[in-house]
PDB file of C-alpha atoms in Angstrom:
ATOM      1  CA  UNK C  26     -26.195 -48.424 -50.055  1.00 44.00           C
ATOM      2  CA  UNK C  27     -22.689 -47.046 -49.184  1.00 43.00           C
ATOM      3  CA  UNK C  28     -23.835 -43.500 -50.040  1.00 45.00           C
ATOM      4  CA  UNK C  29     -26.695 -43.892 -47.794  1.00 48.00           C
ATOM      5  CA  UNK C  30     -24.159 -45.280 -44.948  1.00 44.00           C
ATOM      6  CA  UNK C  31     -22.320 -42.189 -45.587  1.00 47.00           C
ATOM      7  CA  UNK C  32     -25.205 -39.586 -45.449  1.00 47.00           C
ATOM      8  CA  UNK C  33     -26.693 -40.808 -42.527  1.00 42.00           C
ATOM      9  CA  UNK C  34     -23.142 -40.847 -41.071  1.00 46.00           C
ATOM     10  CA  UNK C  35     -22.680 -36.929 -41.732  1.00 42.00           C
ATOM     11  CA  UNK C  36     -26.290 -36.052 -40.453  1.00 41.00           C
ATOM     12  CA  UNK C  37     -25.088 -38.029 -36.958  1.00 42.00           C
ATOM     13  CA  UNK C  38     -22.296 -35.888 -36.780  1.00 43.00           C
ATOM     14  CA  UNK C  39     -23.812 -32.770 -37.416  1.00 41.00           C
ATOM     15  CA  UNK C  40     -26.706 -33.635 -34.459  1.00 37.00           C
ATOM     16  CA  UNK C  41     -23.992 -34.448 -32.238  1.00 39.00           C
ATOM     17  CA  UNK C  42     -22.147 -30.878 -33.632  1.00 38.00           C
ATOM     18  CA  UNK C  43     -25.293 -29.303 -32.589  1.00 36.00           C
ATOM     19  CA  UNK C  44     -26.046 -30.887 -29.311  1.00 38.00           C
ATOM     20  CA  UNK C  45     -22.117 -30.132 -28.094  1.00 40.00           C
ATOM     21  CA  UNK C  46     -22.719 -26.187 -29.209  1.00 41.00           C
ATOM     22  CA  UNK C  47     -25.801 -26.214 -26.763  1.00 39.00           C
ATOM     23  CA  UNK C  48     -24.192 -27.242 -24.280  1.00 38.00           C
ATOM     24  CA  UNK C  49     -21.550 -25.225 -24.278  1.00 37.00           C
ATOM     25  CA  UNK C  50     -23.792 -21.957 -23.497  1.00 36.00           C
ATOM     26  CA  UNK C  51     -24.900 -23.790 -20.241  1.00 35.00           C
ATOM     27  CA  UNK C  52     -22.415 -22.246 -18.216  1.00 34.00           C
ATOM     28  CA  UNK C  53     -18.449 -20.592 -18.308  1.00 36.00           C
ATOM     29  CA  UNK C  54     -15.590 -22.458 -18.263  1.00 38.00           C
ATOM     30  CA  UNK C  55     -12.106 -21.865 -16.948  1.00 38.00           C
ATOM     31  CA  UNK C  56      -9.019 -23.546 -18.330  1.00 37.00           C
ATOM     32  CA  UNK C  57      -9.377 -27.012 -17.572  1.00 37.00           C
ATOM     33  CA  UNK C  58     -13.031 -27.455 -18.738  1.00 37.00           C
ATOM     34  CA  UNK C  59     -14.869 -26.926 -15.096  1.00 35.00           C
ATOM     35  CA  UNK C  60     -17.714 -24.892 -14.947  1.00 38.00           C
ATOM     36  CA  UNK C  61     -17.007 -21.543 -12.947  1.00 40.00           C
ATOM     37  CA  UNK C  62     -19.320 -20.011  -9.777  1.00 52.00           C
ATOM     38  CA  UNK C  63     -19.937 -17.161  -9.287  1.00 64.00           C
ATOM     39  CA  UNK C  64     -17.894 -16.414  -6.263  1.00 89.00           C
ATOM     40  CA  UNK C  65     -19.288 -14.098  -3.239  1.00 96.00           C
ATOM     41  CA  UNK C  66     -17.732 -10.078  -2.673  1.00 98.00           C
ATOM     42  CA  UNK C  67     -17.208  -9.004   0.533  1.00 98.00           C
ATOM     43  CA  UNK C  68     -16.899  -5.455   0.857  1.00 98.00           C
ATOM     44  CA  UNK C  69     -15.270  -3.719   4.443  1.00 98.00           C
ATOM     45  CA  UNK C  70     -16.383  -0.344   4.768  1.00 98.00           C
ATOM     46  CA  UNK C  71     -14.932   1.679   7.084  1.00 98.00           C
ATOM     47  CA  UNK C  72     -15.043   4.993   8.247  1.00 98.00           C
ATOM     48  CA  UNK C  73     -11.915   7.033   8.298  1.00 98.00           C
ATOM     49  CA  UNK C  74      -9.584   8.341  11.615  1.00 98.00           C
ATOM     50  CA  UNK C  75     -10.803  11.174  13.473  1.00 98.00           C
ATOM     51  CA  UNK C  76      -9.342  14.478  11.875  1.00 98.00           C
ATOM     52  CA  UNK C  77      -8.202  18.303  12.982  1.00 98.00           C
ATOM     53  CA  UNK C  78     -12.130  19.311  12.165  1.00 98.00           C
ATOM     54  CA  UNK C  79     -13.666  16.534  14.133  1.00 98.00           C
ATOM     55  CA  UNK C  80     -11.847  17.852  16.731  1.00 98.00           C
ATOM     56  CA  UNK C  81     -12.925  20.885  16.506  1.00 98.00           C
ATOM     57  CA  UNK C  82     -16.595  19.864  16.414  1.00 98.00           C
ATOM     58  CA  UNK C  83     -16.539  21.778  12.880  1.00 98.00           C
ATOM     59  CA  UNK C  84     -18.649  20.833   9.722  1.00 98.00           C
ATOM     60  CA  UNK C  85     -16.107  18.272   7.009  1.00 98.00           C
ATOM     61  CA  UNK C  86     -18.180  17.185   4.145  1.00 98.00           C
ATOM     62  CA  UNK C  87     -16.111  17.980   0.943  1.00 98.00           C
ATOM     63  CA  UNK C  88     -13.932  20.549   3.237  1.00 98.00           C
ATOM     64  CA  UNK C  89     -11.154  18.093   4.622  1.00 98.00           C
ATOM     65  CA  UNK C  90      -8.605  18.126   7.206  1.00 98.00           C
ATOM     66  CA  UNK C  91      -5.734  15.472   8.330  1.00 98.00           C
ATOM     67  CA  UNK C  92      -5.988  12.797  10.426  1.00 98.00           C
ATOM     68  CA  UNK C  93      -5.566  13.133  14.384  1.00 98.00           C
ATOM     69  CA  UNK C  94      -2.882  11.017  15.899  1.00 98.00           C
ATOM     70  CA  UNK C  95      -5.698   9.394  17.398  1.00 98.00           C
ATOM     71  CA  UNK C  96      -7.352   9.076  14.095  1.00 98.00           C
ATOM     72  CA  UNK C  97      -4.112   7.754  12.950  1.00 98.00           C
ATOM     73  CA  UNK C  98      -3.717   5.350  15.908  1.00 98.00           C
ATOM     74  CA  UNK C  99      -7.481   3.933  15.557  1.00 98.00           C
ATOM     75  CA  UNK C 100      -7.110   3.529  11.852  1.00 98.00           C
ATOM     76  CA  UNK C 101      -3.820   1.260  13.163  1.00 98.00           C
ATOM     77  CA  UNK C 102      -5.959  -0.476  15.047  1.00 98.00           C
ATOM     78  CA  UNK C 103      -8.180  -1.912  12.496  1.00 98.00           C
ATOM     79  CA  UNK C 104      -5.406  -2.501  10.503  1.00 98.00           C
ATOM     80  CA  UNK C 105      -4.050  -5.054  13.107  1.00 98.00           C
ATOM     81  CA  UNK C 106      -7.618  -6.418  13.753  1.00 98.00           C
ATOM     82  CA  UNK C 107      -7.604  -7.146   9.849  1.00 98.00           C
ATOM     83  CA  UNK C 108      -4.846  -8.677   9.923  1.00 97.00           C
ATOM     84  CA  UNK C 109      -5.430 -12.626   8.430  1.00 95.00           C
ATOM     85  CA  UNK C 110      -8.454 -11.122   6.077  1.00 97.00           C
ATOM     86  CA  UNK C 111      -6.685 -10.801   2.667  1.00 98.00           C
ATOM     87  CA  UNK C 112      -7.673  -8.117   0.449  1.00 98.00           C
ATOM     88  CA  UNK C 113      -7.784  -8.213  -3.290  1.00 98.00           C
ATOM     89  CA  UNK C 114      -8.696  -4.950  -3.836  1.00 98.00           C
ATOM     90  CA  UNK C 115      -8.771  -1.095  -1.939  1.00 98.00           C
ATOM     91  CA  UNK C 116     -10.755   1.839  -2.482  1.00 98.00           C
ATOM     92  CA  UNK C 117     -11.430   5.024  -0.847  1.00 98.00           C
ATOM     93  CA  UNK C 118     -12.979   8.473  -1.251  1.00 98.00           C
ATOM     94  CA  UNK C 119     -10.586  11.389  -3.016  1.00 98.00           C
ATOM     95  CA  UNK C 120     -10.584  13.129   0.173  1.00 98.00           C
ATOM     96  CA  UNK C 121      -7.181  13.351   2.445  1.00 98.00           C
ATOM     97  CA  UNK C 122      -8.495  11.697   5.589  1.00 98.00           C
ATOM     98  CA  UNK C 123      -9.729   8.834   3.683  1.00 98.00           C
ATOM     99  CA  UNK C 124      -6.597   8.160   1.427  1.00 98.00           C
ATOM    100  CA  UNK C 125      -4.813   8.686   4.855  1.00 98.00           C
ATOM    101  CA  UNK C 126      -6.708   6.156   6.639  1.00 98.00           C
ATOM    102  CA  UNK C 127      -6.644   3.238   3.950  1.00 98.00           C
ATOM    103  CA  UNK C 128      -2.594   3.502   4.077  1.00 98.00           C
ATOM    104  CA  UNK C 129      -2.637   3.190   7.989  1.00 98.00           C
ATOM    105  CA  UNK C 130      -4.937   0.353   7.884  1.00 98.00           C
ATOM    106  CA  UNK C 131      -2.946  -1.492   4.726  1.00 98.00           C
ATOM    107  CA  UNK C 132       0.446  -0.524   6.349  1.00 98.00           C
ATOM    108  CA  UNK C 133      -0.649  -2.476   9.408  1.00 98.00           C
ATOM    109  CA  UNK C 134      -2.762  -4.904   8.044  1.00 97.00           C
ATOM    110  CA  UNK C 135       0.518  -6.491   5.629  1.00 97.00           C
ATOM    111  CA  UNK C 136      -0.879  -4.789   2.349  1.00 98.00           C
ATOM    112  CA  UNK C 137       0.652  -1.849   2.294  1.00 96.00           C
ATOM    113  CA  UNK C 138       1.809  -2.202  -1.855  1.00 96.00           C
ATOM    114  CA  UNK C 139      -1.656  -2.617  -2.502  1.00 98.00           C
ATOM    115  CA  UNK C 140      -2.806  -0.659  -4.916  1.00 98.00           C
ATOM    116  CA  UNK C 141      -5.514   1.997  -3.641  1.00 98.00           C
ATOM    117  CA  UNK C 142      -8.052   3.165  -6.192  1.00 98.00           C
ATOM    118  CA  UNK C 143      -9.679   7.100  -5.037  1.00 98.00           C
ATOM    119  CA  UNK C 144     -13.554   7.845  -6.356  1.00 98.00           C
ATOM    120  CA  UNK C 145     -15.059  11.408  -5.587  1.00 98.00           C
ATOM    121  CA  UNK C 146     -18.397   9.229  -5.570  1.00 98.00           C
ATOM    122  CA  UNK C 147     -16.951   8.035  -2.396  1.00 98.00           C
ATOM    123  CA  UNK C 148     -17.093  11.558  -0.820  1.00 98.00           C
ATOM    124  CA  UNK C 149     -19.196  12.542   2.400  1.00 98.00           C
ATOM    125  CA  UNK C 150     -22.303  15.008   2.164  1.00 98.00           C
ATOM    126  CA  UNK C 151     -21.778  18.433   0.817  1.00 98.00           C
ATOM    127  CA  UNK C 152     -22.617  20.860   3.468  1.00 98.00           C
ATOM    128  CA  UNK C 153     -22.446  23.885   0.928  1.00 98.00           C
ATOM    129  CA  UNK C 154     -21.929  27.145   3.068  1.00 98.00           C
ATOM    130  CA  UNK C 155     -21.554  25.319   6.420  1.00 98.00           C
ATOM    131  CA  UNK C 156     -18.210  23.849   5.289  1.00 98.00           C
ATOM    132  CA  UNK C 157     -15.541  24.551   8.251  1.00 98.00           C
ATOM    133  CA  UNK C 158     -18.382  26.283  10.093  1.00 98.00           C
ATOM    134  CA  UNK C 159     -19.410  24.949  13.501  1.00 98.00           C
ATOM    135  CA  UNK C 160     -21.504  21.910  13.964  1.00 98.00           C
ATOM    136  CA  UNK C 161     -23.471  24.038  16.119  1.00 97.00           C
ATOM    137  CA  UNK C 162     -24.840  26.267  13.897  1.00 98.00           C
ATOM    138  CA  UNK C 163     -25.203  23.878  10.806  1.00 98.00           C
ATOM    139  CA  UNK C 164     -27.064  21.496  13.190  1.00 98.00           C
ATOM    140  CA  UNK C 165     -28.809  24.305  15.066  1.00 98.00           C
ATOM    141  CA  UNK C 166     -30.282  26.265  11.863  1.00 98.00           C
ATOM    142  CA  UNK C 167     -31.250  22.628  10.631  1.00 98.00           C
ATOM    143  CA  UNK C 168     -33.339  22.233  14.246  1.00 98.00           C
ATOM    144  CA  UNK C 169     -34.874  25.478  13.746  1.00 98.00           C
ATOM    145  CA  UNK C 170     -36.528  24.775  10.174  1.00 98.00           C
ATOM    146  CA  UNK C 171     -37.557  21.399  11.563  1.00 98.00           C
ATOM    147  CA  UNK C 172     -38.947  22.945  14.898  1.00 98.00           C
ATOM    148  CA  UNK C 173     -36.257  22.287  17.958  1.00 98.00           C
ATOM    149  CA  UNK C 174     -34.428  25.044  19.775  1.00 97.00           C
ATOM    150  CA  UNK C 175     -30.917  23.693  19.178  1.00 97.00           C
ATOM    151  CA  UNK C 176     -28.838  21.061  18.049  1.00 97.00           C
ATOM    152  CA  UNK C 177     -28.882  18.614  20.932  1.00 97.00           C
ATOM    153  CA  UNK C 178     -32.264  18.742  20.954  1.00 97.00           C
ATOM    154  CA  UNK C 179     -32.704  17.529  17.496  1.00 97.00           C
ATOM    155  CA  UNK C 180     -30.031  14.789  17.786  1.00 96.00           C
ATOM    156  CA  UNK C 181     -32.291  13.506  20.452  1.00 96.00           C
ATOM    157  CA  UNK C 182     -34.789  12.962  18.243  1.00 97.00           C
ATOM    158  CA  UNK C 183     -32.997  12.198  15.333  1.00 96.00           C
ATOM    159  CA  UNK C 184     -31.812   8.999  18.345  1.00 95.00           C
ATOM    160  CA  UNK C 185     -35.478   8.766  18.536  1.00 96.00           C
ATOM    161  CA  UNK C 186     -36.023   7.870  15.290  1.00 95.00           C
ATOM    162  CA  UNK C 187     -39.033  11.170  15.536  1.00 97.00           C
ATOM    163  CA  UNK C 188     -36.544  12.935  12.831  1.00 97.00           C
ATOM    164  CA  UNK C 189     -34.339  11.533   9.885  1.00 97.00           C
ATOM    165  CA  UNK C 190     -31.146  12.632   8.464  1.00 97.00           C
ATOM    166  CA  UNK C 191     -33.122  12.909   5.018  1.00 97.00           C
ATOM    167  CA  UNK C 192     -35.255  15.183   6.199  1.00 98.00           C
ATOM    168  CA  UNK C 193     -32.667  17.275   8.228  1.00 98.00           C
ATOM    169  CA  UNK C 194     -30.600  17.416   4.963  1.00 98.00           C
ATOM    170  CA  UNK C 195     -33.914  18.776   3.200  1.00 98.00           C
ATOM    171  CA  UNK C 196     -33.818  21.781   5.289  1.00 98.00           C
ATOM    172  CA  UNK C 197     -29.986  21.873   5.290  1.00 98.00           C
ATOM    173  CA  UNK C 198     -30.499  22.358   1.015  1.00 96.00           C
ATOM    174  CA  UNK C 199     -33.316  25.020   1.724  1.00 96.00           C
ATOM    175  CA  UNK C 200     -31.087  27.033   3.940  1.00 98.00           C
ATOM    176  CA  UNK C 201     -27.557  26.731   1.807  1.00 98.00           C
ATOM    177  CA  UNK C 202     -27.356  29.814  -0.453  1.00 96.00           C
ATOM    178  CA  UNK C 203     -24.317  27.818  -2.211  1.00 96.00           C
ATOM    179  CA  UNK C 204     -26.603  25.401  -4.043  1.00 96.00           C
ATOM    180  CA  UNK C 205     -23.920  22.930  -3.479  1.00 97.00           C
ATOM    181  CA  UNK C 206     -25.419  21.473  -0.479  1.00 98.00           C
ATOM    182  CA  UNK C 207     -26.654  17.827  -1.176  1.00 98.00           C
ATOM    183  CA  UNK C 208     -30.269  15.808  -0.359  1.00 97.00           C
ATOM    184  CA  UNK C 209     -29.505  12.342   1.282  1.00 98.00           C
ATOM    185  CA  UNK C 210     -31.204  10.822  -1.962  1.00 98.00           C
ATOM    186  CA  UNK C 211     -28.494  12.253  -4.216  1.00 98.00           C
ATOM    187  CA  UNK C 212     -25.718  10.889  -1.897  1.00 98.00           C
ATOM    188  CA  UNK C 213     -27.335   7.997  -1.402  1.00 98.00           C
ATOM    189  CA  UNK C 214     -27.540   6.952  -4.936  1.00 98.00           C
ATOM    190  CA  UNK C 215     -23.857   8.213  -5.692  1.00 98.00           C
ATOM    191  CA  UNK C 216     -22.640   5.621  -3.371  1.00 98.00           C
ATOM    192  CA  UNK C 217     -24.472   2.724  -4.110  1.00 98.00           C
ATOM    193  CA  UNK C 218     -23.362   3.446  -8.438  1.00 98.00           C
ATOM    194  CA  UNK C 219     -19.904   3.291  -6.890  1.00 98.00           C
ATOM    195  CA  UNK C 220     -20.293  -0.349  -4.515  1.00 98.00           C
ATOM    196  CA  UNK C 221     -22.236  -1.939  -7.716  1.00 98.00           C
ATOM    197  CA  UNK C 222     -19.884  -0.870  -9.962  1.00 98.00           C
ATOM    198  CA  UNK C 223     -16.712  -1.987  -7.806  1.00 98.00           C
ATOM    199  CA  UNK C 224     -18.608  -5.254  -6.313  1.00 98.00           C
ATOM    200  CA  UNK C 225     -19.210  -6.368 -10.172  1.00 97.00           C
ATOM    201  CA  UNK C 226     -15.766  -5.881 -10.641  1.00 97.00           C
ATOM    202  CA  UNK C 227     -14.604  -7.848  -8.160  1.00 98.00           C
ATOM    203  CA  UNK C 228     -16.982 -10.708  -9.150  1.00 97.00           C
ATOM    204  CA  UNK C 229     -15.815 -10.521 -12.494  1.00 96.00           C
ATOM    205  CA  UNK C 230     -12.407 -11.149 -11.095  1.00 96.00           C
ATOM    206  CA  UNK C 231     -13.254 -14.340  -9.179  1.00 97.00           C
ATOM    207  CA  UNK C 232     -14.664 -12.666  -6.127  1.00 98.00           C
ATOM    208  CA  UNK C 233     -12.433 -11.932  -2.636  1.00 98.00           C
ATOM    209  CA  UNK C 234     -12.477  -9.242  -0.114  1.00 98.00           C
ATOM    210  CA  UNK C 235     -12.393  -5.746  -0.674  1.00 98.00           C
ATOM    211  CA  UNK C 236     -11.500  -2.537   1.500  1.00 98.00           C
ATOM    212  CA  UNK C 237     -13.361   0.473   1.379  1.00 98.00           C
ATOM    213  CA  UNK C 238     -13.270   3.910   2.892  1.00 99.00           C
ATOM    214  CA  UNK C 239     -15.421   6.373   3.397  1.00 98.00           C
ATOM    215  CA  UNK C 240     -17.475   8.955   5.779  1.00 98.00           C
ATOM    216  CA  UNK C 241     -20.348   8.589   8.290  1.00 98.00           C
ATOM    217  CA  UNK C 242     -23.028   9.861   6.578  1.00 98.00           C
ATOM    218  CA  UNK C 243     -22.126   8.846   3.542  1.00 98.00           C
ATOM    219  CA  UNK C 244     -22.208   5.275   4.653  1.00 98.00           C
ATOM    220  CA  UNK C 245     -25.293   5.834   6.184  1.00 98.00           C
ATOM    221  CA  UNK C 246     -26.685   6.492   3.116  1.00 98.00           C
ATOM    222  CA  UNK C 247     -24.956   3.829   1.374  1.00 98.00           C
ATOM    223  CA  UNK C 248     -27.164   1.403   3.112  1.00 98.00           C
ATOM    224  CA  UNK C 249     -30.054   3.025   3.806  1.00 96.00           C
ATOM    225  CA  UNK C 250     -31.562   1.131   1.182  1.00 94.00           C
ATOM    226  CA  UNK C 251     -30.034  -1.979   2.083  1.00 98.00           C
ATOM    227  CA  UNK C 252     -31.271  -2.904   5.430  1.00 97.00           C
ATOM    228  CA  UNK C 253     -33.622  -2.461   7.749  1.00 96.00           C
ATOM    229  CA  UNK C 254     -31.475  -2.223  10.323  1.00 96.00           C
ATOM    230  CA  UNK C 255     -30.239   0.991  10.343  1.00 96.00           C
ATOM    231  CA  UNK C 256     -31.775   3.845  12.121  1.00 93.00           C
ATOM    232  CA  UNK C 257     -29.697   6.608  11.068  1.00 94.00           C
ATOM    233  CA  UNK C 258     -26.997   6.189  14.105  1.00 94.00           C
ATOM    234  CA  UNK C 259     -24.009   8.270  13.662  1.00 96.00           C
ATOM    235  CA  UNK C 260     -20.644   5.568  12.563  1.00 98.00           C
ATOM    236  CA  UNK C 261     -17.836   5.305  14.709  1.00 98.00           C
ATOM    237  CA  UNK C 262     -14.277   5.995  13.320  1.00 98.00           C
ATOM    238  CA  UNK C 263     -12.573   2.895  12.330  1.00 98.00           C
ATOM    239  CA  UNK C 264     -15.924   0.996  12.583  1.00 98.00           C
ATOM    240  CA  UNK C 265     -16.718  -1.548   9.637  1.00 98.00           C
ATOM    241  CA  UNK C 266     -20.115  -2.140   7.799  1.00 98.00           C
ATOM    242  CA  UNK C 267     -19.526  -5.406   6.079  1.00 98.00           C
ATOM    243  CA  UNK C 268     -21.679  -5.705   2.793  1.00 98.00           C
ATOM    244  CA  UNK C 269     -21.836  -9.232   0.866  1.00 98.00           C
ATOM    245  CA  UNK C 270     -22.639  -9.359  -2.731  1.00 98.00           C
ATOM    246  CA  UNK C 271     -23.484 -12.631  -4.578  1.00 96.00           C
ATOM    247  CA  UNK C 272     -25.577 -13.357  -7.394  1.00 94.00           C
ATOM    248  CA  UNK C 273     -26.123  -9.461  -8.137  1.00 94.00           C
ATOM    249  CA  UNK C 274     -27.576  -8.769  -4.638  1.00 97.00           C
ATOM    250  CA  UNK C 275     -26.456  -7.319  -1.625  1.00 98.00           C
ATOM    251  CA  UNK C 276     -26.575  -7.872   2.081  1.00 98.00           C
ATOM    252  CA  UNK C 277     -25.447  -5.933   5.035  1.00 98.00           C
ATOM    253  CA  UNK C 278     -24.157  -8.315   7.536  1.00 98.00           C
ATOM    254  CA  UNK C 279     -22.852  -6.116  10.314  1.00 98.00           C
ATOM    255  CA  UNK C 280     -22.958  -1.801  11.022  1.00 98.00           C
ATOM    256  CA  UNK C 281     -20.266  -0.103  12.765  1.00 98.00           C
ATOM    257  CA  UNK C 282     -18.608  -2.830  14.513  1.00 98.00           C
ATOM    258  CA  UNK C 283     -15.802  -2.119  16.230  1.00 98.00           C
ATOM    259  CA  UNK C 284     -14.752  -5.803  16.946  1.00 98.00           C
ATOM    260  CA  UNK C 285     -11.864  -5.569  14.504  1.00 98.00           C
ATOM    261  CA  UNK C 286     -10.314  -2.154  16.191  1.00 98.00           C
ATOM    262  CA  UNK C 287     -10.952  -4.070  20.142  1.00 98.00           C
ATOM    263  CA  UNK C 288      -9.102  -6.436  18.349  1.00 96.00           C
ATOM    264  CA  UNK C 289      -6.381  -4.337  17.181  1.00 96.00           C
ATOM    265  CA  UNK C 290      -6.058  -3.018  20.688  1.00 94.00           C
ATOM    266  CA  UNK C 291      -5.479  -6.644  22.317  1.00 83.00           C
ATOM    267  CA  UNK C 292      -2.201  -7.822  23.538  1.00 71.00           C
ATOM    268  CA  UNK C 293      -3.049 -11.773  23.269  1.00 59.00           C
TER     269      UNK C 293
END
């Protein structure tokens, strides 16, 4: 009888063994035994600071060029509107103006010792041969092949939404001799490996803000895929696209909002 007290007593155990090991897949836990949640990413991506070849109305996709004291000012600017939003992590493109930017914005903002992590996935468009060449005649060859007389012409109906900056960067890679020019597919995709790869990371961490800086078309492309809401519209300096990631998705909540540099600007 006391044997059979005994086995049944070791076959209780064992279910109960069992049952705790199933439940212990249900979900991770941090130190104290609470389940974890998955905690939302909220990526700031900015454009940088107006540079020497903006200025100059002069083609900068891989080409680069410093930052303007304007560009330097505006990136200031958001820095101060920023200011209260703590960031847990920074990233930019490898080019100049972008590194430049993210160390006006964190010098302002009160994270200046924040570490900033460069990608070249970050980069704008390759133009190929057009590099440093005039916008004019990039954008003017481009109208030709797509049947306008010049470049303001096509911007108009690029604006129009009659022409898209994928298909102007289809005849931009017809017409580049280089073969370095780049389709808005290839950019496009570039980008987006980079925000999954640095939004999962975040998450991983617990979630938080992040800063990161890039180019206008780039951007554009970046989101392209994201939203319906964007038409192609050229991205002011400074401005911020904020993207929200949870639960492996993504969701553009504002484009090019300048709120945060009017903000910067204000005396109250």
């Amino acid at each position: 009888m006391k044997k059979q007290i005994g086995k049944i007593g070791i076959l209780c155990m064992a279910v109960l063994l069992v049952l705790a090991g199933c439940g212990s897949g249900q979900g991770a836990k941090d130190a104290n035994g609470s389940k974890k949640t998955e905690q939302d990413v909220v990526i700031y991506v900015t454009r940088h600071g107006k540079t020497m070849l903006n200025q100059e109305k002069r083609v900068q996709g891989f080409a680069d060029s410093p930052l303007i004291d304007s560009g330097t000012e505006v990136a200031k600017q958001l820095g101060k509107g920023l200011k209260g939003t703590h960031f847990d992590a920074v990233y930019s493109s490898d080019s100049g103006r972008a590194r430049e930017t993210a160390d006006a914005i964190l010098e302002t903002q009160g994270q200046k010792h924040l570490k900033l992590h460069e990608s070249k996935k970050l980069r704008e468009v390759c133009f190929g041969k057009y590099e440093g060449d005039l916008d004019a005649n990039m954008w003017g060859d481009i109208a030709k092949q797509l049947g306008y007389p010049d470049q303001p012409t096509l911007m108009k109906a690029i604006s129009a939404q009659r022409v898209t900056i994928e298909q102007s960067l289809e005849k931009l890679q017809k017409l580049d001799d280089t073969g370095m020019a780049e389709t808005y597919p290839a950019v496009r995709n570039r980008m987006q490996q980079e925000l999954t790869k640095v939004a999962k990371k975040q998450a991983d961490q617990g979630g938080g803000n992040v800063l990161l800086v890039s180019h206008g078309m780039a951007i554009g492309a970046l989101i392209s895929n994201l939203t319906d809401d964007y038409h192609g519209e050229p991205f002011e300096n400074a401005s911020v696209t904020k993207i929200r990631y949870k639960h492996g998705k993504f969701h553009v909540e504002s484009i090019n909002d300048m709120s945060y540099v009017e903000k910067g600007t204000s005396k109250d």
